[in-house]
Every structure is written in structure tokens, then in C-alpha cells.
Amino acid sequence: MTSVQLEVLLQTLISGLLLGGLYALIGIGMTLIMGVMKIINLAHGELMMVAMYIAYVLFSSFHIDPYLSILIAAPALFGLGVLLQKYLINPVLKVEAIIPENQVILTVGIGMVLANIATIIFSSDYKTTPVEYATKAWYLSDYWRESPIELSLSMPWSVSFCVALVITASLWFFLTKTDMGKSIRATAQDKDAALLMGVNVERMRVFTFGLGSALVGSAGCLFIPIYYLYPDLGGQFTLIAFVITILGGLGSTVGAIVGGLILGVFESLTATYAGMGWAPVGRFMIFVAALIFVPGGIMSLFKKRRLGK
Amino acid sequence: MLEIRNIDVFYGDVQVIWDVAFEVKKGEIVALIGANGAGKSTTLKTISGIVRPRKGEVIFDGAPIHTIEPYKLIEKGLALCPEARRLFVEMTVEENLDMGSLKGEAKKQRQKTKEMVFELFPRLGERRRQLAGTLSGGEQQMVAIGRGLMSLPKLLMFDEPSLGLAPILVREVFNVIKRIREAGTTVLIVEQNTKQTLAVADRAYVLETGKITLQGTGQGLLNDEHVKKAYLGV
């Protein structure tokens, strides 16, 4: 392997990991909702799109940095998620339906409505937030003059990755160290037993949907400095979140992190070595491979060993 | 302490509980025995608010509880060790115990109660960081009982605590139940293991096809001809 080839490979892995960190954040939101509600939220990407438009408006009208807009977009998305859960999804959960997947279909509908509302308000033009640090990067040779290879680290990508890490770490702390977080995990594992322990399961559902929406909303704010925005972008990210959730094992937070990183690296590799257009193909190859070879998700491999089954 | 006043319970259009009435007094161990499908578990589910009675009342500590939200019962001092334990298998032993003490006084006393539970079941203390799903059946039952105790209940209900346990562990579970009562908690047990249950119970009721057919002291029922024939196989 020549030094140029090594350079390309390392550079690809770095951008894959950075992308994977953001993917993980999107996946965690979906997997949390999946765990507690037992439904797949197919409006997940559209919720992210809404957050991105919030960040876009804040940037273009008030010159608020996209990273700071997390502080506004995440609570707003939390509220939106709570409303959706309380007034649309919960009523449908209670109805005895002809097909049990009614709630999933409902989320598809919610996604379509959100995408179309965005088209009406913002038109279907591509939008960006041209921040001045968009193309800034750190170069290895600046820090190590004799370095045989040259690597670069894009500043907005790195900042987004680090913020995603901080959010993920705080979420982990919340889920494992607080009673509220434990109650969410307990509800996901056995909702009747959680009810017996005094957990208000209904409220936990509403809160979790809000939390999942807030997480994907913050992912949206992290994406917008490095991505472009259009109303139909949601569907693509719903699929990405779905693949990550399947890959990580339904409802597993750690699985979603691992799944997100794997997907990010794999997509980055296909983009470099097979061409940009092949990245979605790579994504679905991973999806199909996961369904065939690790149907329980990555975490099920560890669990088998742990439980000795 | 707990009074069941003539409840009728339905699943859809099918009536499973017919005019059942019984009482648990403070400091007692009361047992509800009967065969599979007699309505024992449904009775417990009705008390814990998961199923609603169509007729009748459930009174706990002088107030009706069949109308309030099920998640509020544990705060009132009513806890249930559910059938098949129903632990949170992907949480550690300690987290499972924490889940038993989410509210009010129980939350304040959490550390103290936890020490008490670990004293009662030293094995759990050793395994406090282990995932509940990796424990043996007997240890899981201990966690379930410990989780029930964590809420500092006035009345602790057991649904089939001996289910799926080896005979030696069954004896241990009943010993623990006796100790819990000695420590001041009232106990209601629902069991199919008639002999050992009647041996520890102060009073017992026999439930058959959704109706109470017999009642008496635990010893009295052990010597009852019908109970002997139908449940003890002698």
C-alpha cells in the first residue's frame, strides 16, 4: 500500500466515524421510541427535517449559529413529539384496529404532512446555512511537519461529532443514573411490571416520544452546517435510522451507537471506493446482511455470551 | 386492611369472578388457593387495578382503590410480586431494587431498605451489579421479593411465588414470607402449592371456577376432607 492509498483509507475512516457519530444520534432517538412504544416511528427523519428548518430560520433571520440553535430546536421538537404522541398516536394505540400496524402507518402519514407543510412554507428549493467556518479544517502537517501522510479534519464535522458525543453521554447518564431514566428502560423491558412499580406508563410514552424527537432534532442542527436542506430530506434519514435500529437490535441504545458508527464507516468506504452514488447501495447491503446474519442486531451477539444461552 | 366486597370480573363478555368477597386483616398471612383457571390471578389483577371489577368494591386502608390508576397503588402501600417474577432482565439487581422504591417515603429510605434486603438475601448483595436476567430462578425470585419490599409496603401480595422453583427453594421462599410477616408486613399469597401455603397461612380461601367455596384457618383447611381430596391428593 502506497502512502497515498493509506492516506485515502485513513481519511475515509475518519470521515466515516464522524458521520457515524451523527447517525448514532439519529438512531438512538428511533430506538428509544421503538423500545418504549414498540412501534417504528417512520416520521423520524421528517422530525429531523423540521428541526433543520428551525435552525435554518434562526440562522437566516436572526443570525443564530446552527450549533446554538440546538437549545431552541431540541425543546421545540420535544414539544412537537409530545403533542404528536398525546393527540395522534396514543388515541390510535387505544383503538382496536383491523391491522395492528395502524400506528406505524400513522407515523408515515405524519411524515408526509410535515414534508408537505415544509414545501408550502419554504418551497422545495435547496437551503443551506453558510456559516463562515464551513470549510475550515485542521491539517496533520500543521502539527507534525515531518508527517509522511497528510490527513485533514473538517472543523464543522468534528464539532458536530463532539456535540453528538456529549449529547449521547448525557443521555446515557440520564438513562442509567436517574429514576426517570430507569423508569423509561423498565417500561421498555416490561411495561406491566413497570406499572406495578408505580411508573405512569402513559406519561413515560409521551415523554419518550418527546425525548426521541428532541434527539433527532439536535442531530438535525448538527447536520445543517455540513449538509443542505430540502423538504423531502426526511425520508432518507428515516431509512438511515431504520437501518441503524435493525443493525443495533431493536430498542438497544448501545446497539444504535455501534450500528450508527458501522453504517457511517461503511457508507464512507463505499463512497470512496465505489463512488458517491453507491453509498445508499452500501447502506441497504448492510441492512439486508443484518437481517440475514444477525437478525437480533449486533447487541444480540453480546447478549448470547452474557446470558450463556 | 384489605377488603374485597362482592366483586364480579369479566374478560369481554365472559365472567370469570363471581361475587367474590374476602378480607385480609393487619398482620395476617392470608392465602387464596385453587386450581389453574380458578380466577386467583384475576383476583390479584383486580386488586392491583390492572383489571376493573364490573360490580363490587376493593377497599384498602378504608378507601376504595378499584377506581384509581394502577400506578398509584404502590404509594398507598400495596405491592405485588407478580407471577413469573417479571424482573427487568436487562437491568442490574440493584437497579431492579431501585425500581421498587420510586415514590415518597420509599425513595427517601432507599439505601436503608436496600441494606435490609441484602441482609435478608446475602446472595443478592454479592450480585448487586449483575444483570437480573443472568441470575438463577431462585435468585430471581429473591430479587422479585426484594423489589416488592423496597416500596415499604403495608400489604405485600405474592402471585405464585413457588412457581418453577426447586423444592428446597420453595421452602426457603415460604420461610422468607414468614419472616416478612414477622417484620410487620401483611401478606396475601395466591398459590397452587396448597400444602405448603396452608401451612404458613393464618387463614385461607379456596377459589373454584371464580367463586369462593371454602374458607377457614390454614390448619383447618389442611384437615378439610374436600381440600384433602381435591388439592392435596390424599
XYZ file of C-alpha atoms in Angstrom:
543
model
C 0.000 0.000 0.000
C 1.468 3.305 -1.006
C 1.312 6.275 1.295
C -1.316 7.865 -0.923
C -3.553 4.838 -0.669
C -3.068 4.749 3.093
C -3.903 8.419 3.235
C -7.158 7.866 1.359
C -8.124 4.914 3.549
C -7.423 6.734 6.817
C -9.186 9.844 5.595
C -12.190 7.722 4.607
C -12.305 6.025 8.003
C -12.113 9.371 9.790
C -14.994 10.873 7.852
C -16.907 7.624 8.274
C -16.557 7.777 12.047
C -17.554 11.444 12.138
C -20.623 10.671 10.038
C -21.326 7.598 12.147
C -21.418 9.660 15.325
C -24.224 11.759 13.885
C -26.005 8.675 12.567
C -25.812 7.166 16.039
C -27.633 10.159 17.494
C -30.407 9.763 14.907
C -30.591 6.034 15.576
C -30.744 6.402 19.362
C -33.838 8.580 19.060
C -35.606 5.963 16.981
C -34.503 3.039 19.106
C -35.693 4.723 22.322
C -39.140 5.233 20.840
C -39.061 1.705 19.464
C -38.165 0.275 22.886
C -40.842 2.003 24.882
C -43.668 2.149 22.367
C -42.964 -0.997 20.356
C -43.602 0.950 17.176
C -41.289 2.123 14.452
C -41.528 5.854 14.072
C -41.416 6.341 10.321
C -41.689 10.112 10.716
C -38.288 10.202 12.397
C -36.379 11.760 9.501
C -39.149 14.286 8.927
C -38.870 15.380 12.562
C -35.187 15.976 11.887
C -36.119 17.977 8.791
C -38.393 20.178 10.941
C -35.518 20.831 13.340
C -33.251 21.694 10.411
C -35.756 24.263 9.130
C -35.968 25.736 12.625
C -32.168 26.037 12.617
C -32.303 27.482 9.094
C -34.854 30.154 10.027
C -32.938 31.033 13.188
C -29.764 31.384 11.129
C -31.129 33.318 8.176
C -33.422 35.655 10.140
C -31.645 36.055 13.467
C -28.068 35.010 12.631
C -28.086 32.384 15.344
C -25.355 29.792 14.880
C -26.784 26.333 13.991
C -24.963 24.780 16.940
C -26.605 27.226 19.332
C -29.978 26.631 17.733
C -29.966 23.157 19.340
C -31.012 24.959 22.510
C -34.172 26.122 20.756
C -34.790 23.339 18.235
C -34.419 20.416 20.678
C -37.038 21.738 23.152
C -39.298 22.657 20.232
C -39.019 19.137 18.844
C -39.613 17.715 22.310
C -42.860 19.658 22.387
C -43.804 18.551 18.889
C -43.102 14.915 19.784
C -45.183 15.168 22.953
C -48.115 16.645 21.022
C -47.894 14.009 18.280
C -47.793 11.207 20.824
C -50.538 12.572 23.049
C -53.077 13.628 20.454
C -52.373 11.424 17.430
C -50.522 8.239 18.323
C -51.984 7.445 21.765
C -55.605 7.594 20.565
C -54.719 5.226 17.729
C -52.904 2.868 20.133
C -56.105 2.539 22.153
C -58.393 1.712 19.235
C -58.844 -1.917 18.341
C -57.735 -1.803 14.739
C -58.213 -4.032 11.728
C -54.467 -4.102 11.248
C -52.159 -3.896 14.247
C -49.667 -1.733 12.346
C -52.019 1.232 12.356
C -49.685 3.386 14.460
C -46.819 2.774 12.061
C -48.967 3.820 9.135
C -49.987 6.871 11.131
C -46.334 7.880 11.530
C -45.882 7.596 7.753
C -48.808 9.975 7.373
C -47.373 12.383 9.933
C -44.111 12.356 7.995
C -45.882 13.187 4.725
C -47.831 16.034 6.295
C -44.662 17.510 7.806
C -42.787 17.277 4.483
C -45.623 18.925 2.598
C -46.088 21.701 5.137
C -42.360 22.405 4.774
C -42.757 22.527 0.976
C -45.634 25.008 1.279
C -43.729 27.300 3.613
C -40.191 27.057 2.263
C -40.735 25.762 -1.317
C -38.728 22.774 -2.470
C -35.522 24.763 -3.073
C -32.301 23.607 -1.501
C -31.304 25.690 1.501
C -28.029 25.966 3.375
C -26.712 27.828 6.360
C -23.477 29.337 5.013
C -21.518 29.571 8.250
C -18.056 31.067 7.864
C -16.345 28.021 9.389
C -17.971 25.636 6.892
C -14.753 24.873 5.059
C -12.297 25.249 7.923
C -10.201 22.224 8.671
C -7.227 21.109 10.683
C -4.320 19.549 8.818
C -1.988 16.977 10.258
C 1.036 18.606 8.602
C 0.392 21.821 10.532
C 1.023 19.965 13.756
C 3.556 17.400 12.644
C 5.796 18.798 9.955
C 7.587 15.554 9.040
C 4.380 13.540 8.767
C 4.670 11.102 5.869
C 0.974 11.331 5.101
C -1.456 14.198 5.075
C -4.796 13.972 6.894
C -7.396 16.640 7.467
C -10.155 17.049 9.976
C -13.049 19.242 8.928
C -13.943 21.666 11.685
C -17.769 21.607 11.445
C -17.767 17.808 11.131
C -15.579 17.483 14.210
C -17.621 19.941 16.237
C -20.830 18.140 15.244
C -19.289 14.824 16.219
C -18.173 16.118 19.610
C -21.553 17.661 20.367
C -23.190 14.366 19.378
C -20.847 12.599 21.806
C -21.747 14.983 24.621
C -25.473 14.532 23.976
C -25.101 10.745 23.838
C -23.088 10.703 27.071
C -25.642 12.852 28.880
C -28.403 10.610 27.611
C -26.537 7.575 28.913
C -26.161 9.274 32.280
C -29.861 10.122 32.303
C -30.932 6.574 31.412
C -28.701 4.788 33.908
C -28.419 7.153 36.868
C -31.779 8.821 37.289
C -35.058 7.282 38.418
C -36.811 8.751 35.399
C -34.280 7.159 33.046
C -34.531 3.829 34.832
C -38.303 4.030 34.552
C -38.002 4.510 30.796
C -35.773 1.454 30.500
C -38.072 -0.523 32.771
C -41.105 0.436 30.682
C -39.289 -0.745 27.565
C -38.442 -4.088 29.166
C -41.776 -4.912 30.824
C -44.457 -2.286 30.852
C -46.854 -4.172 33.145
C -44.156 -4.723 35.749
C -43.212 -1.047 35.457
C -46.846 -0.143 36.107
C -46.767 -2.253 39.279
C -43.667 -0.339 40.411
C -45.654 2.872 40.214
C -44.446 4.061 36.819
C -47.017 6.119 34.952
C -46.533 4.207 31.712
C -48.709 6.506 29.635
C -46.688 9.550 30.676
C -43.441 7.652 30.058
C -44.569 7.011 26.470
C -45.333 10.653 25.868
C -42.031 11.705 27.413
C -40.032 9.141 25.432
C -41.534 10.210 22.137
C -40.629 13.774 23.035
C -37.109 12.749 24.013
C -36.579 10.743 20.818
C -37.791 13.712 18.770
C -35.511 16.096 20.660
C -32.538 13.798 19.995
C -33.148 13.593 16.268
C -33.847 17.335 16.331
C -30.428 18.047 17.770
C -28.945 15.719 15.168
C -30.624 17.923 12.563
C -28.963 21.032 13.987
C -25.610 19.220 13.882
C -26.174 18.207 10.270
C -27.212 21.542 8.826
C -23.759 23.249 8.856
C -22.372 20.387 6.762
C -25.401 19.438 4.710
C -28.083 21.072 2.627
C -31.754 21.141 3.351
C -34.908 20.441 1.352
C -38.405 19.311 2.432
C -38.082 15.706 1.265
C -34.802 15.049 3.001
C -36.624 13.349 5.880
C -37.389 10.081 4.131
C -33.752 9.349 3.521
C -32.893 9.831 7.197
C -35.885 7.786 8.343
C -34.409 4.928 6.330
C -30.969 5.505 7.803
C -32.413 5.488 11.322
C -34.365 2.349 10.498
C -31.275 0.543 9.209
C -29.326 1.566 12.325
C -32.127 0.372 14.597
C -32.271 -3.022 12.871
C -28.491 -3.268 12.820
C -28.170 -2.432 16.518
C -31.056 -4.579 17.666
C -34.495 -3.109 18.233
C -34.626 -0.966 21.333
C -30.930 -1.179 22.252
C -29.225 2.173 22.834
C -25.683 0.818 22.759
C -26.631 -1.140 19.647
C -27.762 2.066 17.973
C -24.405 3.710 18.695
C -22.465 0.753 17.298
C -24.873 0.450 14.371
C -24.555 4.156 13.593
C -20.760 4.002 13.567
C -20.710 0.873 11.389
C -23.119 2.410 8.916
C -21.166 5.673 8.795
C -17.852 3.944 8.137
C -19.355 1.569 5.582
C -21.057 4.380 3.679
C -17.874 6.373 3.684
C -15.937 3.377 2.336
C -18.422 2.739 -0.479
C -18.440 6.442 -1.350
C -14.638 6.488 -1.653
C -14.029 3.181 -3.362
C -17.225 2.636 -5.383
C -18.407 6.187 -5.944
C -20.748 8.594 -4.198
C -23.822 7.183 -5.893
C -23.155 3.768 -4.391
C -23.400 4.898 -0.749
C -27.154 4.141 -0.482
C -26.497 0.754 -2.085
C -23.940 0.044 0.614
C -26.457 1.129 3.226
C -29.009 -1.400 2.016
C -26.458 -4.151 1.610
C -25.679 -3.730 5.298
C -29.401 -3.753 6.042
C -30.018 -6.997 4.152
C -26.888 -8.584 5.592
C -28.016 -7.654 9.115
C -31.447 -9.179 8.543
C -29.926 -12.412 7.283
C -26.890 -12.878 9.508
C -27.649 -11.004 12.756
C -31.450 -10.827 12.852
C -31.394 -9.863 16.528
C -28.987 -7.000 15.913
C -25.384 -6.567 16.960
C -26.219 -6.459 20.645
C -27.777 -9.926 20.476
C -24.301 -11.337 19.774
C -23.002 -9.969 23.061
C -26.105 -10.937 24.954
C -25.880 -14.567 23.924
C -22.499 -14.767 25.527
C -23.584 -12.880 28.643
C -26.731 -14.874 29.315
C -24.974 -18.107 28.400
C -27.768 -19.178 26.082
C -56.643 -3.790 55.878
C -57.816 -5.138 52.527
C -61.431 -5.875 51.869
C -62.835 -7.364 48.689
C -66.556 -6.671 48.584
C -68.527 -8.951 46.272
C -66.684 -8.345 43.021
C -67.711 -9.584 39.580
C -64.983 -9.524 36.944
C -65.398 -10.045 33.206
C -62.983 -10.576 30.349
C -65.019 -9.187 27.472
C -68.374 -10.908 27.874
C -67.050 -13.832 29.859
C -67.482 -13.650 33.595
C -64.509 -15.131 35.449
C -65.078 -13.921 39.013
C -68.475 -14.370 40.661
C -69.371 -12.414 43.754
C -66.010 -12.941 45.437
C -65.622 -11.428 48.876
C -62.811 -11.810 51.385
C -60.735 -9.871 53.823
C -57.100 -9.568 54.876
C -56.534 -8.199 58.380
C -53.444 -6.346 59.537
C -50.550 -8.674 60.374
C -52.081 -11.761 58.796
C -50.858 -14.155 56.159
C -53.886 -14.915 54.036
C -53.819 -17.425 51.202
C -56.013 -17.773 48.161
C -55.753 -21.279 46.783
C -57.312 -23.049 43.872
C -56.628 -24.877 40.643
C -55.462 -23.452 37.353
C -58.030 -21.091 35.905
C -59.975 -20.720 39.136
C -59.548 -16.950 39.000
C -56.782 -16.473 41.538
C -54.555 -14.350 39.335
C -57.546 -12.393 38.041
C -58.463 -11.566 41.627
C -54.940 -10.238 42.241
C -55.031 -8.298 38.986
C -58.298 -6.745 40.102
C -56.788 -5.723 43.433
C -53.778 -4.194 41.664
C -56.023 -2.282 39.285
C -54.954 -3.927 36.023
C -58.466 -5.368 35.618
C -61.542 -3.465 36.795
C -64.451 -5.158 38.588
C -67.807 -4.657 36.940
C -69.534 -4.914 40.288
C -68.326 -4.644 43.882
C -65.572 -2.769 45.605
C -61.953 -3.178 46.653
C -61.210 -1.326 49.885
C -57.655 -0.798 51.127
C -56.936 1.009 54.377
C -60.508 2.255 54.449
C -60.545 3.789 50.962
C -61.765 2.306 47.673
C -58.874 1.508 45.316
C -60.693 -0.096 42.374
C -61.242 3.316 40.805
C -57.741 4.809 40.998
C -54.939 4.499 38.459
C -52.944 1.260 38.965
C -49.588 3.036 39.162
C -50.720 4.962 42.240
C -51.300 1.819 44.338
C -47.691 1.267 45.334
C -47.623 4.670 47.007
C -50.589 3.644 49.123
C -48.599 0.706 50.491
C -49.857 -2.080 48.249
C -47.184 -4.034 46.382
C -47.348 -7.148 44.208
C -44.684 -9.743 43.423
C -46.102 -10.746 40.064
C -46.382 -14.239 38.668
C -43.232 -15.428 36.882
C -41.350 -12.654 38.731
C -41.413 -10.160 35.865
C -37.998 -8.692 36.623
C -36.372 -6.074 34.445
C -33.954 -8.586 32.979
C -31.622 -6.105 31.312
C -31.129 -4.108 34.473
C -28.833 -4.951 37.360
C -30.068 -6.401 40.633
C -29.568 -3.046 42.275
C -31.469 -1.166 39.554
C -34.335 -3.616 39.909
C -34.450 -2.835 43.617
C -34.334 0.902 42.859
C -37.370 0.453 40.655
C -39.266 -0.791 43.698
C -38.693 2.472 45.534
C -39.616 5.236 43.129
C -42.028 7.142 45.303
C -42.260 9.137 48.500
C -41.042 7.627 51.735
C -39.697 4.508 49.993
C -37.397 6.698 47.888
C -36.052 8.507 50.952
C -35.381 5.217 52.726
C -33.931 3.559 49.601
C -30.391 2.935 50.877
C -31.596 1.688 54.246
C -34.169 -0.670 52.760
C -31.625 -1.939 50.265
C -29.233 -2.849 53.083
C -32.105 -4.668 54.776
C -32.890 -6.609 51.579
C -29.224 -7.559 51.186
C -29.260 -8.742 54.790
C -32.302 -10.878 54.085
C -30.745 -12.232 50.853
C -26.950 -12.040 51.173
C -26.622 -13.598 47.718
C -28.187 -10.517 46.143
C -25.653 -8.291 47.835
C -22.869 -10.241 46.179
C -24.562 -9.927 42.809
C -25.841 -6.403 43.015
C -24.119 -5.337 39.783
C -25.158 -8.424 37.829
C -27.956 -8.276 35.257
C -31.157 -9.748 36.658
C -31.619 -11.901 33.547
C -28.392 -13.771 34.274
C -29.476 -14.973 37.725
C -30.847 -18.416 38.532
C -34.572 -18.878 39.078
C -34.247 -18.866 42.858
C -32.132 -15.724 42.861
C -34.587 -14.035 40.518
C -37.395 -14.813 42.947
C -35.333 -13.194 45.700
C -34.929 -10.068 43.571
C -38.672 -10.027 42.936
C -39.430 -10.287 46.653
C -36.747 -7.714 47.436
C -38.171 -5.348 44.846
C -41.574 -5.730 46.491
C -40.107 -4.963 49.918
C -38.318 -1.857 48.599
C -41.624 0.006 48.444
C -42.048 -0.466 52.218
C -45.480 -1.991 51.645
C -48.188 -2.371 54.254
C -49.533 -5.300 52.271
C -47.342 -7.440 50.025
C -49.107 -9.754 47.598
C -47.445 -12.806 46.081
C -48.673 -14.390 42.866
C -47.405 -17.993 42.694
C -44.073 -17.341 44.437
C -43.100 -21.024 44.280
C -43.694 -21.347 40.534
C -40.821 -23.074 38.765
C -38.587 -23.386 41.830
C -36.852 -26.472 43.201
C -38.462 -27.890 46.394
C -35.647 -26.670 48.631
C -36.041 -23.129 47.259
C -39.809 -23.306 47.687
C -39.275 -23.946 51.383
C -36.875 -21.000 51.542
C -39.415 -18.718 49.867
C -42.098 -19.651 52.389
C -39.641 -19.082 55.239
C -38.909 -15.635 53.858
C -42.630 -14.901 53.645
C -42.984 -15.822 57.304
C -40.099 -13.510 58.202
C -41.629 -10.682 56.222
C -44.813 -11.002 58.222
C -42.840 -11.103 61.476
C -41.258 -7.827 60.411
C -44.732 -6.296 60.309
C -45.908 -6.595 56.708
C -49.291 -8.138 55.966
C -49.176 -10.842 53.299
C -51.622 -12.155 50.722
C -50.467 -15.264 48.818
C -52.016 -16.807 45.769
C -50.718 -20.325 45.226
C -51.284 -23.695 43.662
C -48.812 -25.266 46.054
C -51.619 -25.934 48.522
C -49.875 -27.876 51.255
C -47.033 -25.513 51.997
C -49.193 -22.444 51.543
C -51.805 -23.627 54.020
C -49.041 -24.499 56.462
C -47.861 -20.878 56.660
C -51.240 -19.150 56.230
C -53.288 -17.894 59.165
C -56.419 -18.009 57.093
C -57.195 -19.191 53.590
C -59.895 -19.087 50.970
C -60.489 -21.727 48.323
C -61.425 -20.387 44.909
C -63.157 -22.702 42.419
C -64.340 -21.565 38.974
C -64.422 -17.968 40.070
C -66.302 -18.452 43.351
C -65.131 -18.825 46.919
C -66.268 -22.252 48.018
C -64.464 -22.723 51.320
C -62.738 -20.647 53.928
C -61.067 -21.246 57.253
C -57.774 -21.241 59.083
C -54.772 -22.670 57.270
C -54.659 -25.666 59.621
C -58.403 -26.141 59.399
C -58.338 -26.328 55.633
C -55.379 -28.723 55.681
C -57.630 -31.152 57.531
C -60.715 -30.467 55.440
C -61.947 -33.544 53.558
C -62.711 -31.676 50.321
C -59.361 -29.854 50.295
C -57.538 -33.096 51.037
C -59.249 -34.852 48.155
C -59.158 -32.073 45.577
C -55.831 -30.343 46.300
C -53.600 -32.494 48.463
C -54.170 -35.789 46.700
C -54.787 -37.811 49.870
